[in-house]
Coordinates of C-alpha atoms and ligand atoms in Angstrom, one line a residue:
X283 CA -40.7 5.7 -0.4
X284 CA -41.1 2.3 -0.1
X285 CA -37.6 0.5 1.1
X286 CA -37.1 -1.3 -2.9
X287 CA -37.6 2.2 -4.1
X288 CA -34.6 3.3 -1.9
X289 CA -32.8 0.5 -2.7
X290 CA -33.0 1.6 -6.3
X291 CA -32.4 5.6 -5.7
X292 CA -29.1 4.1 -4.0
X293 CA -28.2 2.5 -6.9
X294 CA -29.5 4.8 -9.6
X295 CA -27.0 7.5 -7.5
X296 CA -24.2 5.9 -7.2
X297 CA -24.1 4.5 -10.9
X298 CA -24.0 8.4 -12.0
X299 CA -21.3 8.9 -9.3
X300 CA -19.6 6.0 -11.1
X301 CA -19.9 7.2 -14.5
X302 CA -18.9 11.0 -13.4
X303 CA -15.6 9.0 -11.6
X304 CA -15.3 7.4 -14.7
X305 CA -15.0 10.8 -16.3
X306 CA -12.7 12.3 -13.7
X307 CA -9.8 9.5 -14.3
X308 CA -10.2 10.0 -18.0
X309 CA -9.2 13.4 -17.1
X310 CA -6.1 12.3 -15.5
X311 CA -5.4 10.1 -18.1
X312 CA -5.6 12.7 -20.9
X313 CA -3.3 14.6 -19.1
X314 CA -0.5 12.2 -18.4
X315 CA -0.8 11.2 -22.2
X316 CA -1.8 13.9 -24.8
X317 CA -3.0 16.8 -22.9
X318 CA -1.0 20.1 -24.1
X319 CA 1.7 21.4 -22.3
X320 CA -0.2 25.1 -21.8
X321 CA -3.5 23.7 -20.8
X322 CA -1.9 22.7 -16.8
X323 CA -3.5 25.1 -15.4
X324 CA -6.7 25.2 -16.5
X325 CA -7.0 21.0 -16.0
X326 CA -5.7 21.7 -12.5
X327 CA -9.2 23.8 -12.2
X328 CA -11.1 21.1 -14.0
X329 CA -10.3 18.3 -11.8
X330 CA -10.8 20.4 -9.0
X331 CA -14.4 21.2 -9.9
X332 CA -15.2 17.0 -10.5
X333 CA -13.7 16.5 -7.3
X334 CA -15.6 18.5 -5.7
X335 CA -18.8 17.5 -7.6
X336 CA -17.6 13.8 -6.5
X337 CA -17.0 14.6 -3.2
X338 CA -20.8 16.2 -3.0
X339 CA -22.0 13.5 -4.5
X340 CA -21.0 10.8 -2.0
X341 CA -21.9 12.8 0.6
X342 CA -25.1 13.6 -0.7
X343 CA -27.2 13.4 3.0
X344 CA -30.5 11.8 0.5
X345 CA -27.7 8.3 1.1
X346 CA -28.0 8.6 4.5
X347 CA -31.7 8.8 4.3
X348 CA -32.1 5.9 1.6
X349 CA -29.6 3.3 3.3
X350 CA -32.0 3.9 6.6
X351 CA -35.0 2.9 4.2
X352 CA -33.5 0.4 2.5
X353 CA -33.6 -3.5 3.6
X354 CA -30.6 -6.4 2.8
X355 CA -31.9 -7.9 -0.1
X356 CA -31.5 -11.1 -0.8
X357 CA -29.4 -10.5 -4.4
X358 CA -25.8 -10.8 -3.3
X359 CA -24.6 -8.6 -6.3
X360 CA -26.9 -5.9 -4.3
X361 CA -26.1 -6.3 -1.3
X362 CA -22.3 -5.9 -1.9
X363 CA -23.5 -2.5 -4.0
X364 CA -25.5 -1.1 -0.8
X365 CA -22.4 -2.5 1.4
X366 CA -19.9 0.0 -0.7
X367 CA -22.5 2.8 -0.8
X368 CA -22.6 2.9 2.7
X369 CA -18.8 2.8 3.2
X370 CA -17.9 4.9 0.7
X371 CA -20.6 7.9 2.4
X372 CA -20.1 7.3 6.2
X373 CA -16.3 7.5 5.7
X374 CA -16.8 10.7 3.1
X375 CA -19.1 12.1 5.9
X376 CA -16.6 11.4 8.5
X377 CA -14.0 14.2 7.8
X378 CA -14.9 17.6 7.9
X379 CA -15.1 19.6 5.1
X380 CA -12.4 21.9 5.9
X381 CA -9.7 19.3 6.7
X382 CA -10.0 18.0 3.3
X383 CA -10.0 20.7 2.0
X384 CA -6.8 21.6 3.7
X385 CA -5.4 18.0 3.0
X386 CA -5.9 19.0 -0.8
X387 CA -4.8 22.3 -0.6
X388 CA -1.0 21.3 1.1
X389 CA -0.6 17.8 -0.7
X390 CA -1.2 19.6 -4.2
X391 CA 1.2 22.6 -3.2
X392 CA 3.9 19.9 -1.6
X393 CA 4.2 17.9 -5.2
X394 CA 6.6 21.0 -6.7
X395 CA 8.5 21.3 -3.9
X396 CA 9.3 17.7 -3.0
X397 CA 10.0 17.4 -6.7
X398 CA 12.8 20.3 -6.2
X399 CA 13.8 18.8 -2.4
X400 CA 14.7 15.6 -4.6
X401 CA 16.7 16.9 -7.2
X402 CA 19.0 18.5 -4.6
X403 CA 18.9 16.1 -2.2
X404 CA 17.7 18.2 0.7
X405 CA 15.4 16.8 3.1
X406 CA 16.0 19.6 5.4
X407 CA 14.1 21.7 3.0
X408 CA 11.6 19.6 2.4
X409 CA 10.5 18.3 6.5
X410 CA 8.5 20.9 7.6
X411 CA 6.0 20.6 4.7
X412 CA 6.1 16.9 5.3
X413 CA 5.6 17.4 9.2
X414 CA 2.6 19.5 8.3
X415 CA 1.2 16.8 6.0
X416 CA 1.3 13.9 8.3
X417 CA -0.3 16.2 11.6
X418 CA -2.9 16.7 8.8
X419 CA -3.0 12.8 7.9
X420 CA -3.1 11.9 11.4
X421 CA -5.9 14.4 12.2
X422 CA -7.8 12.7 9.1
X423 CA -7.0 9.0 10.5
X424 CA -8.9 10.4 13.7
X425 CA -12.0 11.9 11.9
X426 CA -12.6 8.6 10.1
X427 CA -11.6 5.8 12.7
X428 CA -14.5 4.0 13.9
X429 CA -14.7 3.4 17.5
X430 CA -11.3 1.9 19.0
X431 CA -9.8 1.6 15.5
X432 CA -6.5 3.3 15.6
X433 CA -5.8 6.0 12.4
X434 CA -3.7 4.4 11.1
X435 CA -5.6 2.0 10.3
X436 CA -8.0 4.1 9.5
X437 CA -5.9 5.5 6.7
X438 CA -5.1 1.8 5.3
X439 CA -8.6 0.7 4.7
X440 CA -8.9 3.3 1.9
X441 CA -6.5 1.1 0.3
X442 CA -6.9 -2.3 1.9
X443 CA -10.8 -2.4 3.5
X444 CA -11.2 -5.6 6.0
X445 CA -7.4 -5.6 7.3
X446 CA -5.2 -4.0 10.0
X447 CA -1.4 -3.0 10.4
X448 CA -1.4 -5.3 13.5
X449 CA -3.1 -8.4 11.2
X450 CA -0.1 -7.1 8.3
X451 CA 2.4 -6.6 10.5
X452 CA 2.0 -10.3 11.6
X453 CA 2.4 -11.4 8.2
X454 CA 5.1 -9.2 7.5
X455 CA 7.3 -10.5 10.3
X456 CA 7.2 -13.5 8.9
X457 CA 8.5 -12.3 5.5
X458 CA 11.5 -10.4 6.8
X459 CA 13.6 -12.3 8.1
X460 CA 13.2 -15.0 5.3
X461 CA 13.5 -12.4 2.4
X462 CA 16.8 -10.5 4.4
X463 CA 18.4 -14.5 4.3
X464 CA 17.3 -15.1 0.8
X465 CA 18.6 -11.9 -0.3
X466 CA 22.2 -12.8 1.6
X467 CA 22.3 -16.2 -0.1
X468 CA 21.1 -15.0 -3.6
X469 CA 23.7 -12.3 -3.4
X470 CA 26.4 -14.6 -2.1
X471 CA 26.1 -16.2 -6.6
X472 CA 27.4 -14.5 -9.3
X473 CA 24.5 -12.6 -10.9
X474 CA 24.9 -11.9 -14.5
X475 CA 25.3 -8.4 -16.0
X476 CA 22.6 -6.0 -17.2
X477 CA 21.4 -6.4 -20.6
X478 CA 23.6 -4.2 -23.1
X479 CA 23.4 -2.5 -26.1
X480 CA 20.3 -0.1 -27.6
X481 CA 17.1 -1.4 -29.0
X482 CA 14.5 0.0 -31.5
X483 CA 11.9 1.8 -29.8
X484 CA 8.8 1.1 -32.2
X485 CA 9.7 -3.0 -32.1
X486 CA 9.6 -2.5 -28.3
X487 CA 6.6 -0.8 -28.7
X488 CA 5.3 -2.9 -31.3
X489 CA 6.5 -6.2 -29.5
X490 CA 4.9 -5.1 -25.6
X491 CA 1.6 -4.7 -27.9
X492 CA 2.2 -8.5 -28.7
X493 CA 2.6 -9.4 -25.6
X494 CA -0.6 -7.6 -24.3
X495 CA -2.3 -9.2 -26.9
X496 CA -0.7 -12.8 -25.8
X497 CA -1.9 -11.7 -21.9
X498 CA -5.9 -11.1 -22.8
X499 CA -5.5 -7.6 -23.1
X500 CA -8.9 -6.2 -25.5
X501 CA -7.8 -3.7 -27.6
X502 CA -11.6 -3.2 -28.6
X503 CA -12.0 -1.6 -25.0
X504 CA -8.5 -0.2 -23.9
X505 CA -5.1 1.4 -25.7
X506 CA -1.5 1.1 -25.2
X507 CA -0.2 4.8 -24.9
X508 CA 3.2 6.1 -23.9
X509 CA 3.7 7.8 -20.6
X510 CA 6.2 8.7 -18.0
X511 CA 5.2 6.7 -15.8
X512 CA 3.3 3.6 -16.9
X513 CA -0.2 3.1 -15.2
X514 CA -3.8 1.5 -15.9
X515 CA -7.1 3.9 -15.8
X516 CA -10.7 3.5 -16.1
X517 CA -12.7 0.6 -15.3
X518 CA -15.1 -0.9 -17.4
X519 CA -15.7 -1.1 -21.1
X520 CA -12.4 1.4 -21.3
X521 CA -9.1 0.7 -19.7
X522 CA -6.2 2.1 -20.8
X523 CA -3.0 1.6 -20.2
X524 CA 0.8 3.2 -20.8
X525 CA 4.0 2.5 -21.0
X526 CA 7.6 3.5 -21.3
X527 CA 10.6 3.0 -23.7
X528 CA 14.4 3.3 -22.9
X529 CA 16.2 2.2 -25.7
X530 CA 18.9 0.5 -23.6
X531 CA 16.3 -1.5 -21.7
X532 CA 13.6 -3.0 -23.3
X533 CA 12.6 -5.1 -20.4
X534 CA 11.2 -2.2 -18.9
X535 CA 9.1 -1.5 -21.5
X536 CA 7.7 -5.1 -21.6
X537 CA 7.7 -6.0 -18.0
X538 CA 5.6 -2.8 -17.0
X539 CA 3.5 -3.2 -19.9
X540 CA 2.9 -7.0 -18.3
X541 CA 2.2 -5.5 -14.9
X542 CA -0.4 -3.2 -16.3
X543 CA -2.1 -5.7 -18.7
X544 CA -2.6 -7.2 -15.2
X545 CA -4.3 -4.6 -13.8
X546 CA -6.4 -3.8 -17.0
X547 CA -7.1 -6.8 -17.5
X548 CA -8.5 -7.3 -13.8
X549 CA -10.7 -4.6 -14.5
X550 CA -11.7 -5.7 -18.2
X551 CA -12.8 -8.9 -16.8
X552 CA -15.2 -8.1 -14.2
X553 CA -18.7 -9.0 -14.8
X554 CA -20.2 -6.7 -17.3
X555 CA -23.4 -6.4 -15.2
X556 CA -21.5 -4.8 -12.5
X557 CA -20.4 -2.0 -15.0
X558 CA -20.8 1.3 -13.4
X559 CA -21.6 0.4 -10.1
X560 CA -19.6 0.0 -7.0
X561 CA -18.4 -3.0 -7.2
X562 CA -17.8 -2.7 -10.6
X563 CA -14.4 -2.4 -9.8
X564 CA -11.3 -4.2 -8.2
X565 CA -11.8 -5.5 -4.6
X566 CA -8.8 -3.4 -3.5
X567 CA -5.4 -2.1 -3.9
X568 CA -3.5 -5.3 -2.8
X569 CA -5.7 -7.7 -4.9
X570 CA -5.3 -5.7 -8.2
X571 CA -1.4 -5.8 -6.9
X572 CA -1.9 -9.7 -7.2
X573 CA -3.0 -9.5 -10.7
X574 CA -0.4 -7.4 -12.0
X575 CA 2.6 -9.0 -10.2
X576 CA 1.6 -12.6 -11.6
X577 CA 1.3 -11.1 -15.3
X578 CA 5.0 -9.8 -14.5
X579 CA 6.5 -12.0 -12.6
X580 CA 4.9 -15.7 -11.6
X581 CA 3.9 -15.9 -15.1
X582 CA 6.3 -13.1 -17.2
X583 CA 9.5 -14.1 -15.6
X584 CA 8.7 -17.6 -15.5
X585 CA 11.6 -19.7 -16.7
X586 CA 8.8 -21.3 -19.3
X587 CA 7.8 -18.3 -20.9
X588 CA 11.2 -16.3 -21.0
X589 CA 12.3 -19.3 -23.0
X590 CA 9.5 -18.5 -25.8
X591 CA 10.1 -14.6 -24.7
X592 CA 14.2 -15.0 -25.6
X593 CA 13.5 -16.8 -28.8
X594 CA 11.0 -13.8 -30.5
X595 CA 13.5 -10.9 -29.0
X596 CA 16.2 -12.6 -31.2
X597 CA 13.6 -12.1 -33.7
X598 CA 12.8 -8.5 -33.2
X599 CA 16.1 -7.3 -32.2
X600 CA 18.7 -9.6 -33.3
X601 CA 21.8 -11.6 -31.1
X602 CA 21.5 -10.0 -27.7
X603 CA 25.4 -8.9 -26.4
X604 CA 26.2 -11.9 -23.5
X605 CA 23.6 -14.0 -23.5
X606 CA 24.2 -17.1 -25.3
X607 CA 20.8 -19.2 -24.4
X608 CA 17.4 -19.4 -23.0
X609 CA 19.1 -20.2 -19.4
X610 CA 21.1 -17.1 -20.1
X611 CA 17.9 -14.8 -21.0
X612 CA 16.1 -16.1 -17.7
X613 CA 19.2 -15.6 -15.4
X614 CA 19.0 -12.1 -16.3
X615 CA 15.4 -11.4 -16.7
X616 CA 15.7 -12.6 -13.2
X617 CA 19.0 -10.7 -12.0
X618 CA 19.1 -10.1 -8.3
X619 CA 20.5 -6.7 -7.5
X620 CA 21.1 -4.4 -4.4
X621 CA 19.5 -1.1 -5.0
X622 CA 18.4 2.0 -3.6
X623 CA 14.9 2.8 -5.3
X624 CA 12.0 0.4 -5.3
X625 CA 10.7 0.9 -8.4
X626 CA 13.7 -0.6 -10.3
X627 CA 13.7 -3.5 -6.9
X628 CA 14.2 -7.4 -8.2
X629 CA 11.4 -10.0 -7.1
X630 CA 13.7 -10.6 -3.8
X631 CA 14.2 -6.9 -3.0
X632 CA 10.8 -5.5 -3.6
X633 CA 8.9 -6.3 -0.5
X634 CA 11.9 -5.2 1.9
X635 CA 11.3 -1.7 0.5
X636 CA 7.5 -2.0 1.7
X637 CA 8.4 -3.2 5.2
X638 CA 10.4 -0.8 5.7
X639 CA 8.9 2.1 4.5
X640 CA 5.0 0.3 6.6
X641 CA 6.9 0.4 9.4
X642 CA 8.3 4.1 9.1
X643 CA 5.0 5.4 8.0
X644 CA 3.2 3.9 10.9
X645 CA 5.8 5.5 13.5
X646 CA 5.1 8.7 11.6
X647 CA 1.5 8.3 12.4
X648 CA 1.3 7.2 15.7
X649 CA 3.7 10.0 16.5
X650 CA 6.5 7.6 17.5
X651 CA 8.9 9.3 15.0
X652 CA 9.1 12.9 13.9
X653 CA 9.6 13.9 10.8
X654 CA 12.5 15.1 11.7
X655 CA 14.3 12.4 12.7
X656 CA 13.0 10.2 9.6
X657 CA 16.0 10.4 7.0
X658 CA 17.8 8.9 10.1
X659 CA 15.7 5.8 11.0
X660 CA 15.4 5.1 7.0
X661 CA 19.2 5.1 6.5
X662 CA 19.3 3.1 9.3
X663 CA 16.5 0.4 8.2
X664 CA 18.2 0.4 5.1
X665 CA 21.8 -0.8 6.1
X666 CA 20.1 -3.0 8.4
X667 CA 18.0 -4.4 6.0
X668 CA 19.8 -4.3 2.7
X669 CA 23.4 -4.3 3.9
X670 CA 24.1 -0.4 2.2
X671 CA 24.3 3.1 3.0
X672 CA 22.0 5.1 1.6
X673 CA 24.1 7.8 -0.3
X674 CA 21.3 10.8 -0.1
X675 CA 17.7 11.5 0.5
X676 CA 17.2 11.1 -3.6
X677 CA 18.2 7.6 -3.4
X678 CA 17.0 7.2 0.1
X679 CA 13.5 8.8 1.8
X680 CA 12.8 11.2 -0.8
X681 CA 12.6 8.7 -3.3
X682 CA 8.9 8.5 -3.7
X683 CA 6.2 10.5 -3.9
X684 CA 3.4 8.7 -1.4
X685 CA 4.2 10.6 1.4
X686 CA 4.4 14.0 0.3
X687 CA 0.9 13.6 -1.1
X688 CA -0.3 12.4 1.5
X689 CA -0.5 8.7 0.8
X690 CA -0.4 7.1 4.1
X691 CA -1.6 3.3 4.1
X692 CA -0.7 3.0 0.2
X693 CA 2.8 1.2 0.6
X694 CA 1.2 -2.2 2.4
X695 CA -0.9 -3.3 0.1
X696 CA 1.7 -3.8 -2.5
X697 CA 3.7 -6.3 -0.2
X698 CA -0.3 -7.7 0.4
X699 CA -0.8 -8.1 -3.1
X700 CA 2.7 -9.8 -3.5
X701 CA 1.4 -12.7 -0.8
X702 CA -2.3 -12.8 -2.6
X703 CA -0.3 -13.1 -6.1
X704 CA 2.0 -16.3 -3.8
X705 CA -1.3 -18.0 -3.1
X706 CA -3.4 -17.7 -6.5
X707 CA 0.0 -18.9 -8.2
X708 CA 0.5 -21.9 -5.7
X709 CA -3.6 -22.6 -6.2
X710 CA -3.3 -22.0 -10.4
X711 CA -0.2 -24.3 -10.8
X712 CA -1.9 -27.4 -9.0
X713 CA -5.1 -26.9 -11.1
X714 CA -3.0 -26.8 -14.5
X715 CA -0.2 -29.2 -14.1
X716 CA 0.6 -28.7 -17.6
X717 CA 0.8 -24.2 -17.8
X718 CA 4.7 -25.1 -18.3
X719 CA 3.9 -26.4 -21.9
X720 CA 1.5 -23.6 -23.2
X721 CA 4.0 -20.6 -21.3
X722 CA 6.8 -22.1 -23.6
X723 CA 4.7 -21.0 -26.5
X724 CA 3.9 -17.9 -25.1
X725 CA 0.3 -18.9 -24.5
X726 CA -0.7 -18.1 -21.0
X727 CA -4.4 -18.7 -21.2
X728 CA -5.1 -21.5 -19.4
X729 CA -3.8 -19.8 -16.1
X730 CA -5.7 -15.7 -17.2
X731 CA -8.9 -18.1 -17.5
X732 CA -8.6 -19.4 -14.2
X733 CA -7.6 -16.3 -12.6
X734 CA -10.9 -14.8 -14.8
X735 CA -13.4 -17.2 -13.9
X736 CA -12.0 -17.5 -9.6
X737 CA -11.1 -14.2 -9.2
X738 CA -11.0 -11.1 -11.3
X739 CA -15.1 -11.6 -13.1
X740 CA -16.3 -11.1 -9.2
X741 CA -15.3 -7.2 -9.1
X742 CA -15.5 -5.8 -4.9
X743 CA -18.5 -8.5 -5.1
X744 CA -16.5 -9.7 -1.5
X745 CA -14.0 -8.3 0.7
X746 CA -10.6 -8.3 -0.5
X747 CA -8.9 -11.4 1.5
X748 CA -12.0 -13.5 0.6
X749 CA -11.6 -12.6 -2.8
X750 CA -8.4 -14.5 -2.8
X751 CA -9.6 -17.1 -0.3
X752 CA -12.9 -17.8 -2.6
X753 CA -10.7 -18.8 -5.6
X754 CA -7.6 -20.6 -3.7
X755 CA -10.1 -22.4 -2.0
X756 CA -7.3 -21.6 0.9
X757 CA -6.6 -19.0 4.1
X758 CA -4.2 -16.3 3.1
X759 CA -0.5 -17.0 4.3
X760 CA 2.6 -15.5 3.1
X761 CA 4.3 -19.4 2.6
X762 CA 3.3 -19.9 -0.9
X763 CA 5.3 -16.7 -1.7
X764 CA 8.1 -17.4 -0.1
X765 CA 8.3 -20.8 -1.1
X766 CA 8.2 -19.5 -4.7
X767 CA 10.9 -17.2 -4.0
X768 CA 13.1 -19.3 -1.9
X769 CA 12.8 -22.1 -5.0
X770 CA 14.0 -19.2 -7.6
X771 CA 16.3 -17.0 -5.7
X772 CA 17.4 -19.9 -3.3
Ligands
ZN982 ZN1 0.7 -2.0 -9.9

């Protein structure tokens, strides 16, 4: 075999593997979305069996011996494929067979019966399966550090390849203390109520399909489907997305619809030549993060496009109950609000739920904290952080469900993505001085083409921080997000 003809078993591999992964998510998908109530079990057994025809395929040992063969070529689209190849199969090799199989084993049994420690509060019940989960995470983080790489980190570059908790951390500290003051003096104004009354489901549903529309969203290869939680699947020429409606807050339906459009829409615009392969795909968890949040927020909460947003809700729903104007509609688009779980957290609140629980999950690692004494440290984070007592383990560290699945590493890069989305807005709004005008139309083109043609067309061509550095033209700091928040919240 000459070293091209490796080059091309590599690829011809791991565009099958693709297409089979492809596959396996659609699985997921179907049963999130339409999948029959009775079939549970049985998918449970068919997901099982394309994991573990995955997980044989990228640890196929023929890799090990084509990578040897193969040399760098020259293409750069190939030579980011062969990079990902030979992540993705010396990290698969890495842990032994029997530890994840174990991992899967405990982290599939743990998802009843954290759901059940939840709903009554109890983390008593629920901290011995959670101790067992992170000796087991931590004995994973070992297998697949490389030499003097600590687990953890270890752990976060399934999420976040290229960075470290020391490199995050740094960043982090710099957030903190700025978002803990900005949270005091946001607080310190009146903040206007929540929205009342009910709203028509199908004109929510039929109005987040406009907005998709409006945020480059191609029907032709994706679907808008209702779910319990919303999320985006598939890659590709099909990416779907769903959503959720709750008639007394329609803002959740069309800001999570916007978050996902993000994502989707990442993935819809990646070079179609790089369909199917690895790096066919987003560059990682915190940059698809950046994509979503400035659908939602930087552009979706803008005070421009809330003014067009306010203007065709009157028009779908009728007078909203207490708020009088556009300023009104943004105030409370925008409302700051102390809470408990970070999935309903404001712009100002979000990333202090990440610190927190990064911090946490890294003592938990590193064996600085036992599980046992977790609900303690978290209440006490919280107050310190967010000036509240956590009133139970539902509201407090049993709130989501990362940890007991074993999802150590995932929390950061949502915080990461949040500084990423800072700088592409900061970079986006000095290249179109004018996005004000088309936003108040509800036209946010010009900024999705800039994002398409910088960012989101190059896949996991690069590494994730130069993904964002290539289009900003800029190092990665955490500034341009604050400044944004400090001038809205401030
Ligand atoms: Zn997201």
């Amino acid at each position: 075999m000459t070293p091209s003809e490796a080059t091309q078993a590599l690829i011809a591999h791991a565009r099958t593997t693709a297409a089979l992964g492809q596959v396996a998510g659609r699985l997921g998908w179907d049963q999130e979305t339409v999948m029959p109530e009775g079939a549970s079990a049985q998918r449970a057994e068919e997901i099982a069996a394309m994991d573990g025809v995955l997980h044989a395929r990228r640890s196929d040992p023929q890799i090990g011996d084509w990578l040897a063969l193969a040399e760098a070529p020259e293409d750069p689209a190939i030579a980011a494929q062969l990079r990902e190849i030979a992540r993705s199969f010396a990290r698969t090799c890495r842990v032994p067979a029997a530890l994840s199989a174990q991992i899967a084993r405990v982290t599939s049994l743990s998802q009843g019966e954290w759901a059940r420690a939840r709903a009554a509060g109890d983390m008593a019940a629920f901290a011995p399966r959670l101790a067992e989960i992170v000796e087991l995470k931590r004995a994973e983080g070992a297998a697949l550090a490389e030499a003097g790489q600590r687990p953890y980190d270890a752990l976060l570059a399934e999420f976040e390849p290229g960075t470290t908790a020391a490199e995050l951390s740094a960043m982090f500290e710099v957030l903190r203390p700025r978002l803990v003051a900005l949270r005091d003096r946001a607080l310190g104004k009146p903040q206007p109520a929540a929205l009342a009354g009910q709203f028509d489901g199908a004109r929510q549903q039929a109005l987040a399909e406009e907005l998709a529309r409006a945020f480059g969203y191609d029907f032709d290869r994706g679907r808008v489907d209702l779910a319990v939680h919303p999320f985006s699947s598939g890659s590709g020429a099909d990416v779907r997305i769903t959503t959720r409606i709750d008639a007394a807050d329609p803002f959740n339906c069309l800001y999570s619809t916007l978050h996902e459009v993000g994502h989707a829409g990442y993935e819809q615009r990646i070079d179609a030549g790089y369909g199917l392969s690895p790096i066919g795909q987003g560059a990682s968890m915190g940059v698809h993060e950046s994509q979503s949040r400035l659908y939602e927020n930087q552009l979706g909460r803008s005070r421009a496009f809330t003014g067009w947003l306010h203007a065709r809700m009157v028009e779908v729903f009728g007078p909203m109950d207490g708020i009088a104007d556009a300023d009104a509609f943004y105030a409370t688009v925008n409302r700051v609000s102390p809470g408990f779980i970070r999935t309903e957290a404001d712009e100002v609140h979000y990333n202090l739920h990440i610190l927190m629980r990064f911090d946490l999950e890294q003592a938990l690692i590193a064996g600085d904290l036992a599980v046992g004494d977790l609900e303690e440290a978290w209440n006490a984070r919280f107050a310190a952080d967010f000036g509240q007592t956590v009133p139970g383990a539902a509201q407090g560290v049993l709130q989501d469900v990362h940890w007991p699945v074993g999802l150590f590493g995932y929390f950061p890069p949502y915080t990461l993505g949040n500084v990423y989305a800072g700088c592409l807005h900061a970079a986006f709004r000095a290249a179109l001085p004018d996005l004000d005008q088309d936003l108040a139309l509800g036209d946010p083109t010009p900024a999705l083409a800039w994002l398409g043609e910088r960012l989101q067309r190059h896949g996991a061509l690069r590494m994730p921080r130069e993904t964002v550095e290539e289009a900003t033209g800029t190092p990665v700091s955490a500034e341009p997000l604050l400044a944004y928040l400090e001038a809205k919240f401030g």
